[in-house]
Every structure is written in structure tokens, then in C-alpha cells.
PDB file of C-alpha atoms in Angstrom:
ATOM      1  CA  UNK A   1      94.951 128.265 105.503  1.00 73.00           C
ATOM      2  CA  UNK A   2      93.552 125.208 106.923  1.00 85.00           C
ATOM      3  CA  UNK A   3      90.853 123.418 105.244  1.00 86.00           C
ATOM      4  CA  UNK A   4      88.702 120.367 105.605  1.00 85.00           C
ATOM      5  CA  UNK A   5      89.711 117.180 104.093  1.00 81.00           C
ATOM      6  CA  UNK A   6      87.535 115.977 101.054  1.00 79.00           C
ATOM      7  CA  UNK A   7      86.925 112.586 102.311  1.00 79.00           C
ATOM      8  CA  UNK A   8      86.407 110.013  99.476  1.00 81.00           C
ATOM      9  CA  UNK A   9      83.799 107.198  99.718  1.00 82.00           C
ATOM     10  CA  UNK A  10      84.508 104.055  97.987  1.00 92.00           C
ATOM     11  CA  UNK A  11      81.583 102.685  96.128  1.00 96.00           C
ATOM     12  CA  UNK A  12      80.817  99.794  93.897  1.00 97.00           C
ATOM     13  CA  UNK A  13      81.401  99.998  90.121  1.00 98.00           C
ATOM     14  CA  UNK A  14      78.322  98.366  88.274  1.00 98.00           C
ATOM     15  CA  UNK A  15      77.205  99.112  84.698  1.00 97.00           C
ATOM     16  CA  UNK A  16      79.356 102.115  84.296  1.00 96.00           C
ATOM     17  CA  UNK A  17      78.143 103.844  87.435  1.00 97.00           C
ATOM     18  CA  UNK A  18      79.210 104.008  91.034  1.00 96.00           C
ATOM     19  CA  UNK A  19      76.294 103.027  93.316  1.00 96.00           C
ATOM     20  CA  UNK A  20      76.424 102.419  97.031  1.00 95.00           C
ATOM     21  CA  UNK A  21      75.564  98.921  98.147  1.00 95.00           C
ATOM     22  CA  UNK A  22      71.722  98.337  98.136  1.00 93.00           C
ATOM     23  CA  UNK A  23      72.310  96.911 101.651  1.00 92.00           C
ATOM     24  CA  UNK A  24      73.389 100.389 102.800  1.00 93.00           C
ATOM     25  CA  UNK A  25      76.335  98.726 104.641  1.00 94.00           C
ATOM     26  CA  UNK A  26      80.035  99.661 104.583  1.00 94.00           C
ATOM     27  CA  UNK A  27      83.186  98.348 106.218  1.00 94.00           C
ATOM     28  CA  UNK A  28      86.426  99.896 107.332  1.00 94.00           C
ATOM     29  CA  UNK A  29      89.576  99.343 105.190  1.00 95.00           C
ATOM     30  CA  UNK A  30      92.793  99.536 107.048  1.00 94.00           C
ATOM     31  CA  UNK A  31      96.407  99.580 105.929  1.00 95.00           C
ATOM     32  CA  UNK A  32      98.787  96.625 106.402  1.00 94.00           C
ATOM     33  CA  UNK A  33     100.025  98.249 109.632  1.00 93.00           C
ATOM     34  CA  UNK A  34      96.331  98.588 110.927  1.00 94.00           C
ATOM     35  CA  UNK A  35      95.700 102.283 110.277  1.00 94.00           C
ATOM     36  CA  UNK A  36      92.386 103.404 109.085  1.00 93.00           C
ATOM     37  CA  UNK A  37      92.362 104.191 105.304  1.00 94.00           C
ATOM     38  CA  UNK A  38      88.741 104.625 104.160  1.00 93.00           C
ATOM     39  CA  UNK A  39      85.145 103.136 104.255  1.00 93.00           C
ATOM     40  CA  UNK A  40      84.203 100.706 101.373  1.00 95.00           C
ATOM     41  CA  UNK A  41      80.781  99.534 100.498  1.00 95.00           C
ATOM     42  CA  UNK A  42      79.951  96.075 101.609  1.00 96.00           C
ATOM     43  CA  UNK A  43      78.415  94.495  98.543  1.00 96.00           C
ATOM     44  CA  UNK A  44      75.553  92.057  98.952  1.00 96.00           C
ATOM     45  CA  UNK A  45      73.740  89.328  96.946  1.00 96.00           C
ATOM     46  CA  UNK A  46      71.533  91.901  95.239  1.00 97.00           C
ATOM     47  CA  UNK A  47      74.642  93.846  94.159  1.00 97.00           C
ATOM     48  CA  UNK A  48      76.165  90.807  92.606  1.00 97.00           C
ATOM     49  CA  UNK A  49      72.773  90.209  90.818  1.00 97.00           C
ATOM     50  CA  UNK A  50      72.713  93.745  89.525  1.00 98.00           C
ATOM     51  CA  UNK A  51      76.313  93.345  88.276  1.00 98.00           C
ATOM     52  CA  UNK A  52      75.533  90.052  86.520  1.00 98.00           C
ATOM     53  CA  UNK A  53      72.551  91.960  84.623  1.00 98.00           C
ATOM     54  CA  UNK A  54      74.882  94.722  83.657  1.00 98.00           C
ATOM     55  CA  UNK A  55      77.519  92.227  82.310  1.00 98.00           C
ATOM     56  CA  UNK A  56      74.871  90.381  80.355  1.00 98.00           C
ATOM     57  CA  UNK A  57      73.609  93.541  78.806  1.00 98.00           C
ATOM     58  CA  UNK A  58      77.082  94.587  77.864  1.00 98.00           C
ATOM     59  CA  UNK A  59      78.082  91.141  76.422  1.00 98.00           C
ATOM     60  CA  UNK A  60      76.551  91.503  72.909  1.00 97.00           C
ATOM     61  CA  UNK A  61      78.126  94.686  71.965  1.00 97.00           C
ATOM     62  CA  UNK A  62      81.540  93.892  73.604  1.00 98.00           C
ATOM     63  CA  UNK A  63      81.852  90.227  72.252  1.00 97.00           C
ATOM     64  CA  UNK A  64      80.817  91.676  68.756  1.00 96.00           C
ATOM     65  CA  UNK A  65      83.537  94.390  68.599  1.00 97.00           C
ATOM     66  CA  UNK A  66      86.631  93.407  66.495  1.00 96.00           C
ATOM     67  CA  UNK A  67      89.558  92.042  68.371  1.00 96.00           C
ATOM     68  CA  UNK A  68      91.603  94.973  67.084  1.00 96.00           C
ATOM     69  CA  UNK A  69      89.066  97.338  68.627  1.00 97.00           C
ATOM     70  CA  UNK A  70      89.300  95.447  71.979  1.00 97.00           C
ATOM     71  CA  UNK A  71      93.133  95.692  71.865  1.00 97.00           C
ATOM     72  CA  UNK A  72      92.810  99.572  71.468  1.00 98.00           C
ATOM     73  CA  UNK A  73      90.394  99.773  74.300  1.00 98.00           C
ATOM     74  CA  UNK A  74      92.770  97.932  76.565  1.00 98.00           C
ATOM     75  CA  UNK A  75      95.664  99.936  75.591  1.00 98.00           C
ATOM     76  CA  UNK A  76      93.610 102.894  76.438  1.00 98.00           C
ATOM     77  CA  UNK A  77      93.118 101.374  79.871  1.00 98.00           C
ATOM     78  CA  UNK A  78      96.902 101.152  80.344  1.00 98.00           C
ATOM     79  CA  UNK A  79      97.293 104.918  79.278  1.00 98.00           C
ATOM     80  CA  UNK A  80      94.867 106.044  82.080  1.00 97.00           C
ATOM     81  CA  UNK A  81      96.554 103.664  84.613  1.00 97.00           C
ATOM     82  CA  UNK A  82      99.846 105.416  83.688  1.00 97.00           C
ATOM     83  CA  UNK A  83      98.299 108.627  84.253  1.00 97.00           C
ATOM     84  CA  UNK A  84      97.108 107.811  87.709  1.00 97.00           C
ATOM     85  CA  UNK A  85     100.345 105.941  88.690  1.00 97.00           C
ATOM     86  CA  UNK A  86     100.975 107.952  91.799  1.00 97.00           C
ATOM     87  CA  UNK A  87      97.681 107.267  93.264  1.00 96.00           C
ATOM     88  CA  UNK A  88      97.875 103.460  92.767  1.00 97.00           C
ATOM     89  CA  UNK A  89     101.382 103.602  94.258  1.00 98.00           C
ATOM     90  CA  UNK A  90      99.988 105.096  97.306  1.00 96.00           C
ATOM     91  CA  UNK A  91      97.024 102.751  97.704  1.00 97.00           C
ATOM     92  CA  UNK A  92      99.163  99.596  96.932  1.00 97.00           C
ATOM     93  CA  UNK A  93     101.882 100.679  99.312  1.00 97.00           C
ATOM     94  CA  UNK A  94      99.486 101.234 102.074  1.00 96.00           C
ATOM     95  CA  UNK A  95      97.225  98.089 101.430  1.00 96.00           C
ATOM     96  CA  UNK A  96     100.040  95.607 100.905  1.00 96.00           C
ATOM     97  CA  UNK A  97     102.676  97.113 103.194  1.00 96.00           C
ATOM     98  CA  UNK A  98     105.139  97.719 100.403  1.00 96.00           C
ATOM     99  CA  UNK A  99     107.814 100.583 100.278  1.00 97.00           C
ATOM    100  CA  UNK A 100     107.099 103.345  97.807  1.00 96.00           C
ATOM    101  CA  UNK A 101     109.702 101.751  95.503  1.00 97.00           C
ATOM    102  CA  UNK A 102     108.276  98.177  95.597  1.00 97.00           C
ATOM    103  CA  UNK A 103     104.811  99.463  95.187  1.00 97.00           C
ATOM    104  CA  UNK A 104     105.899 101.580  92.236  1.00 97.00           C
ATOM    105  CA  UNK A 105     107.490  98.460  90.580  1.00 98.00           C
ATOM    106  CA  UNK A 106     104.217  96.425  91.248  1.00 98.00           C
ATOM    107  CA  UNK A 107     102.092  99.322  89.590  1.00 98.00           C
ATOM    108  CA  UNK A 108     104.458  99.436  86.619  1.00 98.00           C
ATOM    109  CA  UNK A 109     104.115  95.468  86.275  1.00 98.00           C
ATOM    110  CA  UNK A 110     100.367  95.984  86.310  1.00 98.00           C
ATOM    111  CA  UNK A 111     100.444  98.596  83.636  1.00 98.00           C
ATOM    112  CA  UNK A 112     102.724  96.402  81.458  1.00 98.00           C
ATOM    113  CA  UNK A 113     100.285  93.434  81.958  1.00 98.00           C
ATOM    114  CA  UNK A 114      97.467  95.423  80.671  1.00 98.00           C
ATOM    115  CA  UNK A 115      99.559  96.217  77.591  1.00 98.00           C
ATOM    116  CA  UNK A 116     100.562  92.625  77.135  1.00 97.00           C
ATOM    117  CA  UNK A 117      96.973  91.402  76.972  1.00 98.00           C
ATOM    118  CA  UNK A 118      95.972  94.289  74.664  1.00 98.00           C
ATOM    119  CA  UNK A 119      98.454  92.926  72.232  1.00 97.00           C
ATOM    120  CA  UNK A 120      96.997  89.417  72.222  1.00 97.00           C
ATOM    121  CA  UNK A 121      93.282  90.384  71.398  1.00 97.00           C
ATOM    122  CA  UNK A 122      93.856  90.052  67.587  1.00 95.00           C
ATOM    123  CA  UNK A 123      96.337  87.117  67.772  1.00 96.00           C
ATOM    124  CA  UNK A 124      94.759  84.684  70.039  1.00 95.00           C
ATOM    125  CA  UNK A 125      92.339  83.467  67.277  1.00 93.00           C
ATOM    126  CA  UNK A 126      95.455  82.443  65.191  1.00 91.00           C
ATOM    127  CA  UNK A 127      97.030  80.588  68.048  1.00 93.00           C
ATOM    128  CA  UNK A 128      93.989  78.724  69.398  1.00 92.00           C
ATOM    129  CA  UNK A 129      92.282  78.373  66.061  1.00 90.00           C
ATOM    130  CA  UNK A 130      92.860  75.982  63.298  1.00 87.00           C
ATOM    131  CA  UNK A 131      92.121  74.870  59.663  1.00 84.00           C
ATOM    132  CA  UNK A 132      91.519  71.129  60.414  1.00 84.00           C
ATOM    133  CA  UNK A 133      92.457  68.431  57.905  1.00 83.00           C
ATOM    134  CA  UNK A 134      89.355  66.400  56.778  1.00 84.00           C
ATOM    135  CA  UNK A 135      89.093  63.466  54.522  1.00 83.00           C
ATOM    136  CA  UNK A 136      86.092  64.532  52.224  1.00 83.00           C
ATOM    137  CA  UNK A 137      85.019  67.256  49.698  1.00 84.00           C
ATOM    138  CA  UNK A 138      84.791  69.963  52.484  1.00 85.00           C
ATOM    139  CA  UNK A 139      86.949  71.700  55.111  1.00 84.00           C
ATOM    140  CA  UNK A 140      86.360  73.170  58.445  1.00 88.00           C
ATOM    141  CA  UNK A 141      87.874  75.988  60.658  1.00 89.00           C
ATOM    142  CA  UNK A 142      87.881  76.079  64.383  1.00 91.00           C
ATOM    143  CA  UNK A 143      88.138  79.460  66.185  1.00 91.00           C
ATOM    144  CA  UNK A 144      87.728  80.729  69.784  1.00 93.00           C
ATOM    145  CA  UNK A 145      84.754  82.618  70.905  1.00 96.00           C
ATOM    146  CA  UNK A 146      83.802  84.284  74.233  1.00 97.00           C
ATOM    147  CA  UNK A 147      82.154  82.257  76.825  1.00 97.00           C
ATOM    148  CA  UNK A 148      79.855  84.977  78.117  1.00 98.00           C
ATOM    149  CA  UNK A 149      79.661  86.437  81.634  1.00 98.00           C
ATOM    150  CA  UNK A 150      82.605  85.475  83.867  1.00 98.00           C
ATOM    151  CA  UNK A 151      82.620  85.806  87.665  1.00 98.00           C
ATOM    152  CA  UNK A 152      86.000  86.619  88.987  1.00 98.00           C
ATOM    153  CA  UNK A 153      87.093  86.282  92.593  1.00 98.00           C
ATOM    154  CA  UNK A 154      90.006  88.672  92.606  1.00 97.00           C
ATOM    155  CA  UNK A 155      93.460  87.767  94.403  1.00 97.00           C
ATOM    156  CA  UNK A 156      93.265  88.738  98.154  1.00 96.00           C
ATOM    157  CA  UNK A 157      96.915  89.755  98.493  1.00 96.00           C
ATOM    158  CA  UNK A 158      97.806  91.204  95.196  1.00 96.00           C
ATOM    159  CA  UNK A 159      95.328  94.047  95.092  1.00 96.00           C
ATOM    160  CA  UNK A 160      96.317  95.612  91.678  1.00 97.00           C
ATOM    161  CA  UNK A 161      98.738  93.421  89.724  1.00 98.00           C
ATOM    162  CA  UNK A 162      96.824  90.293  90.608  1.00 97.00           C
ATOM    163  CA  UNK A 163      93.590  92.020  89.889  1.00 98.00           C
ATOM    164  CA  UNK A 164      94.546  93.183  86.400  1.00 98.00           C
ATOM    165  CA  UNK A 165      96.049  89.750  85.742  1.00 98.00           C
ATOM    166  CA  UNK A 166      92.680  88.064  86.189  1.00 98.00           C
ATOM    167  CA  UNK A 167      90.442  90.695  84.681  1.00 98.00           C
ATOM    168  CA  UNK A 168      92.431  91.582  81.578  1.00 98.00           C
ATOM    169  CA  UNK A 169      92.365  88.146  79.873  1.00 98.00           C
ATOM    170  CA  UNK A 170      88.650  87.833  80.561  1.00 98.00           C
ATOM    171  CA  UNK A 171      87.658  91.014  78.623  1.00 98.00           C
ATOM    172  CA  UNK A 172      90.459  90.703  76.084  1.00 98.00           C
ATOM    173  CA  UNK A 173      88.747  87.476  74.726  1.00 97.00           C
ATOM    174  CA  UNK A 174      85.395  89.342  74.510  1.00 97.00           C
ATOM    175  CA  UNK A 175      83.786  88.241  77.703  1.00 98.00           C
ATOM    176  CA  UNK A 176      82.255  90.488  80.402  1.00 98.00           C
ATOM    177  CA  UNK A 177      83.183  90.220  83.973  1.00 98.00           C
ATOM    178  CA  UNK A 178      81.667  90.406  87.345  1.00 98.00           C
ATOM    179  CA  UNK A 179      84.534  90.915  89.932  1.00 98.00           C
ATOM    180  CA  UNK A 180      84.656  90.475  93.660  1.00 98.00           C
ATOM    181  CA  UNK A 181      87.488  92.606  94.885  1.00 97.00           C
ATOM    182  CA  UNK A 182      90.130  91.766  97.469  1.00 96.00           C
ATOM    183  CA  UNK A 183      88.022  91.938 100.772  1.00 94.00           C
ATOM    184  CA  UNK A 184      90.791  93.560 102.798  1.00 95.00           C
ATOM    185  CA  UNK A 185      92.589  95.560 100.181  1.00 96.00           C
ATOM    186  CA  UNK A 186      89.689  96.803  97.901  1.00 96.00           C
ATOM    187  CA  UNK A 187      90.819 100.372  97.330  1.00 96.00           C
ATOM    188  CA  UNK A 188      92.955  99.773  94.099  1.00 97.00           C
ATOM    189  CA  UNK A 189      90.076  97.791  92.743  1.00 97.00           C
ATOM    190  CA  UNK A 190      87.730 100.794  93.062  1.00 96.00           C
ATOM    191  CA  UNK A 191      90.312 103.153  91.596  1.00 97.00           C
ATOM    192  CA  UNK A 192      90.743 100.643  88.833  1.00 98.00           C
ATOM    193  CA  UNK A 193      86.868 101.074  88.234  1.00 97.00           C
ATOM    194  CA  UNK A 194      87.461 104.794  87.895  1.00 96.00           C
ATOM    195  CA  UNK A 195      90.134 104.176  85.344  1.00 97.00           C
ATOM    196  CA  UNK A 196      87.822 101.811  83.256  1.00 97.00           C
ATOM    197  CA  UNK A 197      84.965 104.515  83.681  1.00 96.00           C
ATOM    198  CA  UNK A 198      87.305 107.246  82.199  1.00 94.00           C
ATOM    199  CA  UNK A 199      88.710 105.133  79.486  1.00 94.00           C
ATOM    200  CA  UNK A 200      86.897 103.550  76.380  1.00 92.00           C
ATOM    201  CA  UNK A 201      85.565 100.361  78.146  1.00 97.00           C
ATOM    202  CA  UNK A 202      81.824 100.341  77.795  1.00 97.00           C
ATOM    203  CA  UNK A 203      79.617 100.352  80.893  1.00 96.00           C
ATOM    204  CA  UNK A 204      78.954  96.838  82.143  1.00 98.00           C
ATOM    205  CA  UNK A 205      81.967  95.134  80.449  1.00 98.00           C
ATOM    206  CA  UNK A 206      83.607  95.109  83.861  1.00 98.00           C
ATOM    207  CA  UNK A 207      81.775  95.347  87.163  1.00 98.00           C
ATOM    208  CA  UNK A 208      83.436  95.476  90.550  1.00 98.00           C
ATOM    209  CA  UNK A 209      81.829  94.516  93.893  1.00 98.00           C
ATOM    210  CA  UNK A 210      83.613  95.249  97.122  1.00 97.00           C
ATOM    211  CA  UNK A 211      82.610  92.604  99.597  1.00 95.00           C
ATOM    212  CA  UNK A 212      83.615  89.908 101.833  1.00 95.00           C
ATOM    213  CA  UNK A 213      84.298  87.011  99.384  1.00 95.00           C
ATOM    214  CA  UNK A 214      82.603  84.213 101.668  1.00 94.00           C
ATOM    215  CA  UNK A 215      79.518  86.308 101.776  1.00 95.00           C
ATOM    216  CA  UNK A 216      78.819  86.711  98.015  1.00 96.00           C
ATOM    217  CA  UNK A 217      81.001  84.049  96.298  1.00 97.00           C
ATOM    218  CA  UNK A 218      78.240  81.333  96.644  1.00 96.00           C
ATOM    219  CA  UNK A 219      75.710  83.344  94.843  1.00 95.00           C
ATOM    220  CA  UNK A 220      78.010  84.204  92.157  1.00 97.00           C
ATOM    221  CA  UNK A 221      79.027  80.492  91.541  1.00 97.00           C
ATOM    222  CA  UNK A 222      75.250  79.518  91.722  1.00 96.00           C
ATOM    223  CA  UNK A 223      74.063  82.302  89.503  1.00 97.00           C
ATOM    224  CA  UNK A 224      72.456  80.647  86.287  1.00 96.00           C
ATOM    225  CA  UNK A 225      73.234  83.602  83.898  1.00 97.00           C
ATOM    226  CA  UNK A 226      77.128  83.430  84.761  1.00 98.00           C
ATOM    227  CA  UNK A 227      78.789  81.227  82.336  1.00 98.00           C
ATOM    228  CA  UNK A 228      82.201  80.732  83.956  1.00 98.00           C
ATOM    229  CA  UNK A 229      83.986  81.459  87.251  1.00 98.00           C
ATOM    230  CA  UNK A 230      87.441  82.126  88.138  1.00 98.00           C
ATOM    231  CA  UNK A 231      88.231  80.977  91.764  1.00 97.00           C
ATOM    232  CA  UNK A 232      91.666  82.288  92.183  1.00 96.00           C
ATOM    233  CA  UNK A 233      90.562  84.688  95.010  1.00 96.00           C
ATOM    234  CA  UNK A 234      89.656  81.726  97.383  1.00 96.00           C
ATOM    235  CA  UNK A 235      93.417  81.672  98.395  1.00 95.00           C
ATOM    236  CA  UNK A 236      93.510  83.711 101.568  1.00 91.00           C
ATOM    237  CA  UNK A 237      89.752  84.313 101.937  1.00 93.00           C
ATOM    238  CA  UNK A 238      88.354  83.238 105.287  1.00 89.00           C
ATOM    239  CA  UNK A 239      85.358  80.842 105.194  1.00 90.00           C
ATOM    240  CA  UNK A 240      85.430  80.009 101.425  1.00 93.00           C
ATOM    241  CA  UNK A 241      85.462  76.255 100.353  1.00 94.00           C
ATOM    242  CA  UNK A 242      86.641  76.327  96.455  1.00 95.00           C
ATOM    243  CA  UNK A 243      85.436  72.666  96.073  1.00 95.00           C
ATOM    244  CA  UNK A 244      81.959  73.644  97.346  1.00 96.00           C
ATOM    245  CA  UNK A 245      81.871  76.763  95.008  1.00 97.00           C
ATOM    246  CA  UNK A 246      82.902  74.393  91.935  1.00 96.00           C
ATOM    247  CA  UNK A 247      80.011  72.133  93.018  1.00 96.00           C
ATOM    248  CA  UNK A 248      77.690  75.123  92.894  1.00 96.00           C
ATOM    249  CA  UNK A 249      79.036  76.012  89.430  1.00 96.00           C
ATOM    250  CA  UNK A 250      78.165  72.700  88.110  1.00 94.00           C
ATOM    251  CA  UNK A 251      74.338  73.658  88.304  1.00 91.00           C
ATOM    252  CA  UNK A 252      74.421  75.340  84.873  1.00 92.00           C
ATOM    253  CA  UNK A 253      77.716  73.663  83.627  1.00 95.00           C
ATOM    254  CA  UNK A 254      79.951  76.816  84.252  1.00 96.00           C
ATOM    255  CA  UNK A 255      83.419  76.748  83.030  1.00 96.00           C
ATOM    256  CA  UNK A 256      85.584  76.777  86.320  1.00 97.00           C
ATOM    257  CA  UNK A 257      89.159  77.978  86.599  1.00 97.00           C
ATOM    258  CA  UNK A 258      90.668  76.482  89.629  1.00 96.00           C
ATOM    259  CA  UNK A 259      92.804  78.084  92.042  1.00 95.00           C
ATOM    260  CA  UNK A 260      96.516  77.251  92.254  1.00 93.00           C
ATOM    261  CA  UNK A 261      96.913  74.518  94.857  1.00 93.00           C
ATOM    262  CA  UNK A 262      99.790  73.515  97.172  1.00 93.00           C
ATOM    263  CA  UNK A 263      99.252  70.204  99.169  1.00 92.00           C
ATOM    264  CA  UNK A 264      95.472  70.753  98.254  1.00 88.00           C
ATOM    265  CA  UNK A 265      95.504  74.249  99.803  1.00 93.00           C
ATOM    266  CA  UNK A 266      94.771  77.243  97.552  1.00 95.00           C
ATOM    267  CA  UNK A 267      97.735  79.616  97.103  1.00 95.00           C
ATOM    268  CA  UNK A 268      98.132  82.849  95.245  1.00 95.00           C
ATOM    269  CA  UNK A 269     100.185  82.521  91.969  1.00 94.00           C
ATOM    270  CA  UNK A 270     103.441  84.442  91.399  1.00 95.00           C
ATOM    271  CA  UNK A 271     101.994  87.376  89.586  1.00 96.00           C
ATOM    272  CA  UNK A 272     105.417  88.550  88.460  1.00 94.00           C
ATOM    273  CA  UNK A 273     105.969  85.472  86.310  1.00 95.00           C
ATOM    274  CA  UNK A 274     105.114  85.252  82.563  1.00 94.00           C
ATOM    275  CA  UNK A 275     101.313  84.824  82.406  1.00 93.00           C
ATOM    276  CA  UNK A 276     101.397  82.554  79.489  1.00 93.00           C
ATOM    277  CA  UNK A 277      98.119  81.795  77.564  1.00 95.00           C
ATOM    278  CA  UNK A 278      96.296  79.853  80.252  1.00 95.00           C
ATOM    279  CA  UNK A 279      93.931  82.682  81.192  1.00 96.00           C
ATOM    280  CA  UNK A 280      93.179  83.568  77.714  1.00 96.00           C
ATOM    281  CA  UNK A 281      92.395  79.907  76.803  1.00 95.00           C
ATOM    282  CA  UNK A 282      90.229  79.417  80.073  1.00 95.00           C
ATOM    283  CA  UNK A 283      87.211  81.446  79.007  1.00 96.00           C
ATOM    284  CA  UNK A 284      86.798  80.774  75.325  1.00 96.00           C
ATOM    285  CA  UNK A 285      84.740  78.221  73.478  1.00 95.00           C
ATOM    286  CA  UNK A 286      85.794  76.603  70.228  1.00 92.00           C
ATOM    287  CA  UNK A 287      83.403  76.934  67.399  1.00 91.00           C
ATOM    288  CA  UNK A 288      84.020  74.873  64.259  1.00 90.00           C
ATOM    289  CA  UNK A 289      82.475  75.696  61.026  1.00 90.00           C
ATOM    290  CA  UNK A 290      82.124  73.130  58.114  1.00 88.00           C
ATOM    291  CA  UNK A 291      82.236  74.320  54.522  1.00 86.00           C
ATOM    292  CA  UNK A 292      81.987  72.301  51.154  1.00 86.00           C
ATOM    293  CA  UNK A 293      84.805  72.902  48.624  1.00 80.00           C
ATOM    294  CA  UNK A 294      84.064  74.181  45.288  1.00 71.00           C
ATOM    295  CA  UNK A 295      84.458  71.775  42.348  1.00 64.00           C
TER     296      UNK A 295
END
């Protein structure tokens, strides 16, 4: 028997819920070959502001969780990703123009990347922290602490592996995130939001807005309740000046993770390469505690 297709509406992911854009707008998402795939919500300035409020509200609990617990939560994300592998392979293949085999390898790499960052949550303090030598009857200890709410401009070309490569280190270190997805390839990002919602990640820790990067990036960079911003996603985004965004971020002394540059032009990194610790280090502050020595 024939039946009607159940058409999926791709919405935003804010505060653990899936609202439509307050603007009421949507846009067509097409495959790499130009075929219609779905309609996605067109996020607005108000949606970004709502996402920041949700991220700020979730920050206290998430940053106060033990590093070991954050690792468990991230590993649970990898488990749910594995369970929905087939859907991600289909979306990545269509959006990025890859064969099923290449898309499968990309999805597997994304799952492995989440597991990799999950393993670092309770080790990063030992690597970035230090017991400092002091000439006096006291000692001091330096330890990394989360910066706060981090705005993330997700990569434009790598819709899943690039996405998890920029989001996972932000939340692994105890920050919360407001993510602007790839403008032309947003479907894996929304599906990733569904993974987060059905794993153990508290609502508001990661918020995903599907939008044209040029339309909302300035508001995110200028928002005074955002503590840091990752500008990786300016590479390949139309009408976005990363230097202007960096200048906007200076308004409240945000930490800025600059995009990779080649001859002064932003380019996407090689997401298959060893990620190293740069992104874990990018969004932490170092707190030093002094303590007197007992006689």
C-alpha cells in the first residue's frame, strides 16, 4: 500500500527544546548536486539571544559537574551517535557530495572524535595545570577553569566531523555553547541536536541555530554575555569579515579563536588530522590559588 511521506521539519535546538525560529522564516536545503533535501529554520538575532540565555542558565551546573561526569556524558553522546550512524551517513553523503563509503568513514571519525575528547575531560587539568615553585613560606597551584558561554561558528564544509571537532572541546572543558551551524549543510547539525537531547547532556549546554552565518555572526560576536567566540566557520561563509567580528568581540574582551589562514584568507582545517590540545586550551582560564605552608 502507498502511504504519504512523513516530512521532517528541521528546527533550532535551544535550551533542550526544538523551537521554530521566532522570525517564522525557513530556507531550502539542497544536496551537493542541487536536489531539494528539506526546509530548515532561518535563525535570527532573537534566536541567538535566546540561545545565549539558555547557555548562561546551564553554565553553573555544567561547569560545576565533575570532569569525570562530563567525560561520561560525552561518551554517551558517542553511543547515541553510533546508534544513528545510518542517518548521519545519509545526511553527510547528500550534503557534502560524498560516496556512502566516504560518508561512513567521516561519520566514524566524528564518533571517534567525541570519544577522544571524552577521554580528556578528567586529564586536561593535569596537563594544563601546575604546582608552581615559589620562593617563600607558601605554595601556589594553577588550574584551568571554563571561560563561560562560547559562541561557535561551525565549519561550512565539514557538516559533522568539523561540527563535533569544534563543539566537543568547548563542552569537555565545562563551557556551554551557542553554535551557528553550516549555512548550506545544516541537517547533520540539527540531527546532532537530537542526539544531544536524547543523551545525558543537560538542556542549554549546547544550543544550535541554523542560519545564514553573515546574518547572525555579528550579533553573537557583539553579545556581552558571550565570553568567547570560535571564528572557524567564517571560512567559506559569504559576506563575513573575521577581522570585523574580532573587533566586535573586543567590546567585552572575549577570547577569540581565529580561523586558520592561508595567505590571509580563512580556510577550513584538515579535520582528519590529530586535533591536539589547542581547542581544549583555547577556552579555559587559568586560576592560581596561593596557600601558606604549615610550620
